[in-house]
Coordinates of C-alpha atoms in Angstrom, one line a residue:
M12 CA -12.4 1.5 -21.5
R13 CA -12.2 2.2 -17.8
V14 CA -11.2 5.7 -17.2
L15 CA -9.8 7.3 -14.2
M16 CA -10.2 11.1 -14.4
A17 CA -7.8 12.4 -11.9
C18 CA -8.2 16.0 -12.6
L19 CA -11.8 15.8 -12.2
W20 CA -11.9 13.6 -9.1
M21 CA -9.7 16.1 -7.3
S22 CA -12.1 18.9 -8.2
C23 CA -15.4 17.0 -7.5
F24 CA -15.1 15.9 -3.9
A25 CA -18.7 15.3 -2.8
M26 CA -18.0 16.8 0.8
G27 CA -20.7 14.8 2.9
A28 CA -19.7 14.1 6.3
A29 CA -20.0 11.6 9.3
A30 CA -18.4 10.9 12.7
Q31 CA -18.8 7.3 12.9
N32 CA -22.7 6.6 13.3
V33 CA -23.3 10.3 14.3
P34 CA -24.7 12.5 11.6
A35 CA -22.5 14.9 10.4
T36 CA -22.6 18.9 10.4
R37 CA -19.6 19.5 8.6
A38 CA -17.9 18.5 5.4
T39 CA -14.5 18.1 6.6
D40 CA -15.7 15.9 9.7
V41 CA -12.8 13.8 11.2
V42 CA -13.5 10.2 12.1
H43 CA -11.1 8.9 14.9
Y44 CA -10.5 4.9 15.5
Q45 CA -8.1 3.5 17.7
G46 CA -6.9 0.1 16.3
A47 CA -5.6 -2.2 19.0
L48 CA -4.5 -6.3 18.9
D49 CA -8.2 -7.1 20.2
N50 CA -9.9 -5.4 17.0
V51 CA -7.4 -5.9 14.2
K52 CA -8.0 -8.2 11.2
Y53 CA -5.7 -10.7 9.0
V54 CA -7.7 -11.1 6.1
F55 CA -9.1 -8.6 3.3
G56 CA -12.9 -9.2 3.2
V57 CA -16.3 -8.7 4.1
A58 CA -16.7 -8.2 8.2
Q59 CA -18.3 -5.9 10.2
P60 CA -17.3 -2.2 9.8
V61 CA -15.7 -0.8 12.9
A62 CA -16.7 2.8 11.6
R63 CA -18.5 4.6 8.8
L64 CA -17.4 7.6 6.6
R65 CA -19.0 9.6 4.1
L66 CA -17.5 11.1 1.2
G67 CA -15.0 13.9 2.0
N68 CA -14.5 12.6 5.6
I69 CA -11.0 12.3 7.0
L70 CA -9.8 9.4 9.0
E71 CA -7.3 9.5 11.7
A72 CA -6.5 6.0 13.0
N73 CA -3.4 3.8 13.7
S74 CA -2.1 0.4 12.7
L75 CA 0.2 -1.9 14.5
D76 CA 3.5 -3.0 13.0
C77 CA 3.3 -6.3 10.8
F78 CA 4.1 -8.4 14.1
G79 CA 1.4 -6.8 16.0
N80 CA 4.0 -4.9 18.1
G81 CA 5.0 -8.3 19.4
I82 CA 8.7 -8.0 19.0
Q83 CA 10.1 -5.4 21.5
K84 CA 13.7 -6.3 22.5
P85 CA 16.4 -8.8 21.7
G86 CA 15.5 -12.4 22.7
D87 CA 11.9 -11.8 21.2
T88 CA 11.2 -14.4 18.3
T89 CA 8.5 -13.9 15.4
A90 CA 6.7 -16.7 17.1
M91 CA 5.7 -14.0 19.2
A92 CA 3.3 -12.3 16.6
K93 CA -0.1 -13.6 17.0
G94 CA -0.5 -13.1 13.0
D95 CA 0.9 -11.4 9.9
N96 CA 0.4 -7.9 8.9
P97 CA -2.6 -7.0 11.3
L98 CA -5.2 -4.8 9.2
T99 CA -6.7 -2.0 10.8
G100 CA -10.2 -1.8 9.4
P101 CA -12.7 -2.6 7.7
F102 CA -14.3 1.0 7.2
F103 CA -17.5 1.7 5.4
I104 CA -17.6 4.2 2.7
E105 CA -21.1 5.7 2.3
G106 CA -21.8 5.9 -1.3
A107 CA -19.0 3.6 -2.6
E108 CA -20.6 0.5 -4.6
P109 CA -19.6 -2.4 -6.8
G110 CA -18.4 -0.7 -10.3
D111 CA -17.3 2.5 -8.9
T112 CA -13.6 3.9 -8.0
L113 CA -12.4 4.5 -4.2
V114 CA -10.4 7.5 -3.8
V115 CA -7.9 7.8 -1.0
R116 CA -6.0 10.9 -0.4
I117 CA -2.8 10.1 1.9
L118 CA -2.8 13.5 3.9
D119 CA -0.4 12.4 6.6
L120 CA 1.7 9.4 7.9
Q121 CA 3.4 9.2 11.3
V122 CA 5.6 6.4 12.6
D123 CA 4.2 5.9 15.9
G124 CA 7.1 4.7 18.1
K125 CA 10.8 4.9 18.8
Q126 CA 12.3 1.9 17.0
G127 CA 11.3 -0.2 14.3
V128 CA 12.0 -3.9 13.5
G129 CA 13.6 -6.0 10.6
A130 CA 13.4 -10.0 10.6
F131 CA 14.6 -12.7 8.7
S132 CA 12.5 -15.6 9.1
P133 CA 13.0 -19.4 7.3
G134 CA 11.1 -19.9 4.2
F135 CA 10.4 -16.1 3.3
G136 CA 13.0 -14.2 1.4
A137 CA 14.0 -13.3 -2.2
I138 CA 17.4 -15.4 -2.2
N139 CA 16.8 -18.3 -0.2
S140 CA 14.5 -21.5 -0.4
T141 CA 10.9 -20.8 -0.4
H142 CA 7.7 -22.6 -0.9
Y143 CA 7.9 -21.0 -4.5
T144 CA 11.5 -21.9 -5.2
P145 CA 12.2 -25.3 -3.2
V146 CA 15.8 -26.3 -3.1
L147 CA 17.8 -29.1 -1.9
E148 CA 19.4 -28.0 1.3
K149 CA 20.2 -29.4 4.6
E150 CA 19.0 -26.3 7.1
P151 CA 17.4 -23.3 6.1
L152 CA 18.7 -19.9 6.9
G153 CA 17.8 -19.1 10.7
E154 CA 15.7 -16.5 12.0
K155 CA 17.4 -13.1 12.7
I156 CA 15.9 -10.0 14.3
W157 CA 17.3 -6.5 13.9
F158 CA 16.0 -3.3 15.8
Y159 CA 16.2 0.0 14.3
P160 CA 16.3 3.1 16.7
I161 CA 14.0 5.8 15.3
D162 CA 15.1 9.3 15.3
H163 CA 12.5 11.7 14.8
A164 CA 14.3 14.6 15.1
D165 CA 16.2 14.0 12.1
N166 CA 13.8 11.6 10.5
T167 CA 16.1 8.5 10.3
A168 CA 16.4 4.9 11.4
T169 CA 19.7 3.3 12.2
F170 CA 20.9 -0.2 10.9
Q171 CA 23.1 -2.0 13.5
A172 CA 24.7 -4.9 12.2
L173 CA 24.6 -8.0 14.2
D174 CA 27.8 -9.5 13.2
S175 CA 30.0 -6.3 13.3
N176 CA 30.1 -2.8 15.1
Y177 CA 28.9 -1.4 11.6
K178 CA 26.0 1.1 11.9
V179 CA 24.6 3.5 9.3
K180 CA 21.8 5.9 9.4
I181 CA 19.0 5.4 6.8
P182 CA 16.7 8.0 5.9
M183 CA 13.0 7.4 6.5
H184 CA 9.9 7.4 3.7
P185 CA 7.1 6.3 5.9
F186 CA 4.6 4.1 3.8
L187 CA 1.7 1.8 4.4
G188 CA 2.8 -1.6 3.2
C189 CA -0.9 -2.9 3.3
I190 CA -3.9 -1.0 1.9
G191 CA -6.7 -2.1 0.1
V192 CA -10.5 -3.3 0.0
A193 CA -12.6 -6.2 0.4
P194 CA -12.0 -8.4 -3.1
A195 CA -14.3 -9.3 -5.5
N196 CA -16.7 -12.6 -5.4
G197 CA -17.0 -13.1 -1.9
E198 CA -13.4 -13.8 -1.3
A199 CA -11.4 -13.1 1.8
R200 CA -7.3 -12.8 1.1
S201 CA -4.7 -13.2 3.6
S202 CA -3.0 -9.7 4.8
I203 CA 0.1 -11.4 3.1
V204 CA -1.2 -11.1 -0.4
P205 CA -1.2 -8.2 -2.9
A206 CA -3.8 -8.6 -6.0
E207 CA -6.5 -6.2 -7.9
F208 CA -7.9 -5.2 -4.5
G209 CA -4.5 -4.0 -3.4
G210 CA -3.6 -5.5 -0.1
N211 CA 0.0 -6.2 0.9
M212 CA 1.6 -4.4 -2.2
D213 CA 4.8 -3.0 0.2
A214 CA 4.6 0.0 -2.4
P215 CA 6.3 3.1 -1.2
E216 CA 4.1 5.0 -3.3
V217 CA 1.2 4.5 -0.5
S218 CA 2.9 8.0 1.0
V219 CA 2.0 11.3 1.8
G220 CA 0.9 13.8 -1.1
N221 CA -0.3 10.5 -3.5
T222 CA -3.6 9.6 -4.3
L223 CA -4.6 5.9 -4.5
Y224 CA -7.3 4.6 -6.6
L225 CA -8.9 1.4 -5.8
P226 CA -11.8 -0.7 -7.2
V227 CA -14.8 -1.1 -5.2
N228 CA -15.8 -4.6 -5.2
V229 CA -18.5 -4.6 -2.3
S230 CA -21.0 -2.2 -0.7
G231 CA -19.2 0.2 1.2
A232 CA -15.9 -0.7 -0.4
L233 CA -14.8 -2.1 3.3
F234 CA -11.2 -0.3 3.4
Y235 CA -8.4 -1.6 5.4
F236 CA -4.8 -0.4 6.1
G237 CA -1.9 -1.5 8.1
D238 CA 1.9 -2.8 7.9
G239 CA 3.6 0.3 8.4
H240 CA 6.9 1.0 7.1
A241 CA 9.9 3.5 8.0
A242 CA 12.0 2.9 5.1
M243 CA 12.2 -0.4 2.5
G244 CA 14.5 -1.3 -0.4
D245 CA 13.2 -2.0 -3.8
G246 CA 11.8 -5.7 -3.4
E247 CA 11.8 -6.1 0.1
I248 CA 14.4 -8.9 -0.6
A249 CA 14.7 -10.1 2.8
G250 CA 11.0 -10.5 3.8
S251 CA 10.7 -7.2 5.7
A252 CA 11.2 -3.6 5.8
I253 CA 11.9 -1.3 9.0
E254 CA 8.3 -2.3 10.3
V255 CA 6.6 0.1 12.4
P256 CA 3.5 1.0 13.7
M257 CA 1.8 4.1 12.1
R258 CA -0.2 6.8 12.6
V259 CA -2.6 7.8 9.6
R260 CA -4.7 10.9 8.3
L261 CA -6.5 9.7 5.1
Q262 CA -9.4 11.3 3.0
F263 CA -12.1 9.4 0.7
D264 CA -14.0 9.9 -2.3
V265 CA -15.7 7.8 -5.0
V266 CA -15.8 8.2 -8.6
K267 CA -19.2 6.7 -9.6
G268 CA -19.5 4.3 -12.5
K269 CA -16.0 4.3 -13.4
R270 CA -13.5 1.3 -12.2
T271 CA -10.1 0.8 -12.4
G272 CA -9.0 -2.8 -12.9
W273 CA -6.0 -2.5 -10.5
P274 CA -4.6 -0.1 -7.9
R275 CA -3.3 3.3 -9.5
F276 CA -1.4 6.1 -8.0
E277 CA -1.5 10.0 -9.0
N278 CA 0.3 13.0 -7.4
E279 CA 1.0 16.5 -9.4
K280 CA 3.8 15.3 -11.2
E281 CA 3.3 11.5 -12.2
I282 CA 0.7 8.8 -12.9
M283 CA 1.4 5.4 -11.7
T284 CA 0.1 2.0 -12.2
T285 CA 0.6 -1.5 -10.5
G286 CA 1.3 -4.9 -12.1
I287 CA 0.7 -7.7 -9.2
Y288 CA 1.2 -11.2 -10.3
R289 CA 3.7 -14.0 -11.2
P290 CA 5.9 -14.2 -12.8
V291 CA 7.6 -11.2 -12.8
D292 CA 7.1 -10.5 -16.2
D293 CA 3.5 -10.8 -16.3
A294 CA 3.4 -8.0 -13.4
V295 CA 5.6 -5.8 -15.8
R296 CA 3.0 -6.3 -18.6
I297 CA -0.1 -5.7 -16.4
A298 CA 1.4 -2.3 -15.3
F299 CA 2.3 -1.0 -18.8
T300 CA -0.8 -2.1 -20.1
E301 CA -2.9 -0.3 -17.4
L302 CA -0.6 2.7 -18.3
V303 CA -1.2 2.8 -21.9
T304 CA -4.8 2.4 -21.2
W305 CA -4.9 5.3 -18.6
I306 CA -2.9 7.7 -21.2
H307 CA -5.2 6.6 -24.1
A308 CA -8.5 7.3 -22.2
D309 CA -7.3 10.3 -20.1
Y310 CA -4.7 12.1 -22.4
G311 CA -6.0 11.3 -25.8
L312 CA -3.1 9.6 -27.3
S313 CA -3.5 6.5 -29.5
E314 CA -2.5 3.2 -27.7
L315 CA 0.4 2.5 -30.1
D316 CA 1.8 6.4 -29.6
A317 CA 1.5 5.6 -25.8
Y318 CA 3.4 2.7 -26.0
E319 CA 5.9 4.0 -28.3
L320 CA 6.2 7.0 -25.7
L321 CA 6.6 5.2 -22.5
S322 CA 9.3 3.1 -24.2
K323 CA 11.4 6.0 -24.0
V324 CA 10.2 8.2 -20.7
A325 CA 9.0 5.6 -18.5
K326 CA 9.9 4.6 -15.4
I327 CA 9.6 1.1 -13.5
H328 CA 10.6 -0.7 -10.2
L329 CA 9.7 -3.9 -8.3
T330 CA 8.6 -2.8 -5.1
E331 CA 8.3 -6.3 -3.4
M332 CA 9.2 -10.0 -4.5
V333 CA 8.5 -11.9 -1.3
D334 CA 4.6 -12.4 -1.4
P335 CA 2.4 -14.8 -3.2
N336 CA 2.4 -12.1 -5.9
Y337 CA 5.2 -9.9 -7.2
V338 CA 4.4 -6.0 -7.3
V339 CA 5.8 -3.8 -10.0
V340 CA 4.7 -0.1 -10.2
A341 CA 5.1 1.6 -13.9
S342 CA 5.3 5.2 -13.8
V343 CA 5.4 8.8 -16.2
E344 CA 5.8 12.2 -15.5
K345 CA 3.1 14.2 -16.5
K346 CA 5.2 16.6 -18.4
Y347 CA 5.5 14.2 -21.2
L348 CA 1.8 14.2 -21.5
P349 CA -0.5 16.1 -23.4
R350 CA -2.9 18.2 -21.7
K351 CA -6.2 16.6 -20.5

């Protein structure tokens, strides 16, 4: 079966280096890139790389919010956004070839601004009519936009109700809603879509301290990111998180000749798998099948023993239910697993 040997991966980083197209001299070279409205993309797919990185390089770059930073003040509308979820990239990772696994270590994420935005748009949300759940109604719910002041000192964003004076502070948990690589078979997929290549997973697991594993489908992987979130509830039910620009610090490696079928996460305490599909019960099945496979391959339990164990100690949550595919993350703490 496909194997992700995470402990081995963390110890065998091939620390080559490069700074964009300049030959490298140090294993920890940092590649800098500035994302802007005139160089973002709106699909995950094959495109001319904006920069090249060698294994072990660190990428320091930024992303715009999901509205392209176009909504700034009361009276602005979502129609002012030039596209959905503008993506920074793609970045060519030297040494990554189809059949490999791309390793992305999330070293740092910083909210890049003083406010976030939340918006409700007609036809997009979990408990109103959509293209996927049509209903007979006289009028769709109208657009509304909320602004969230960011307090970097106490790491909070403030919700202010539109129809009353109520307000409350929300702790920030910065993460990237969009992160992924070019899909297989020459496809180009909208930045709204999550799938096997990653994409718009809206997974809070894309946060500092976690490592993300992605399948490599094309030479160089062609890595993208965007859609920064300051905080988000499970399901992202109204269609948006606290949407913010983001500054990132990421490090890359490749596991040669070993491929994951779906995005996976790992940290010191847990291993985590994703299921990305509709209906939600199939997303759950994918996530748990991937977790059983991982435990069997790397930790030595039989598939049925892993199945039984997960039935007692696994955790699962729905990261989002508003995009073309639902996303579910299943996890288990390593303390319940045998030593590798």
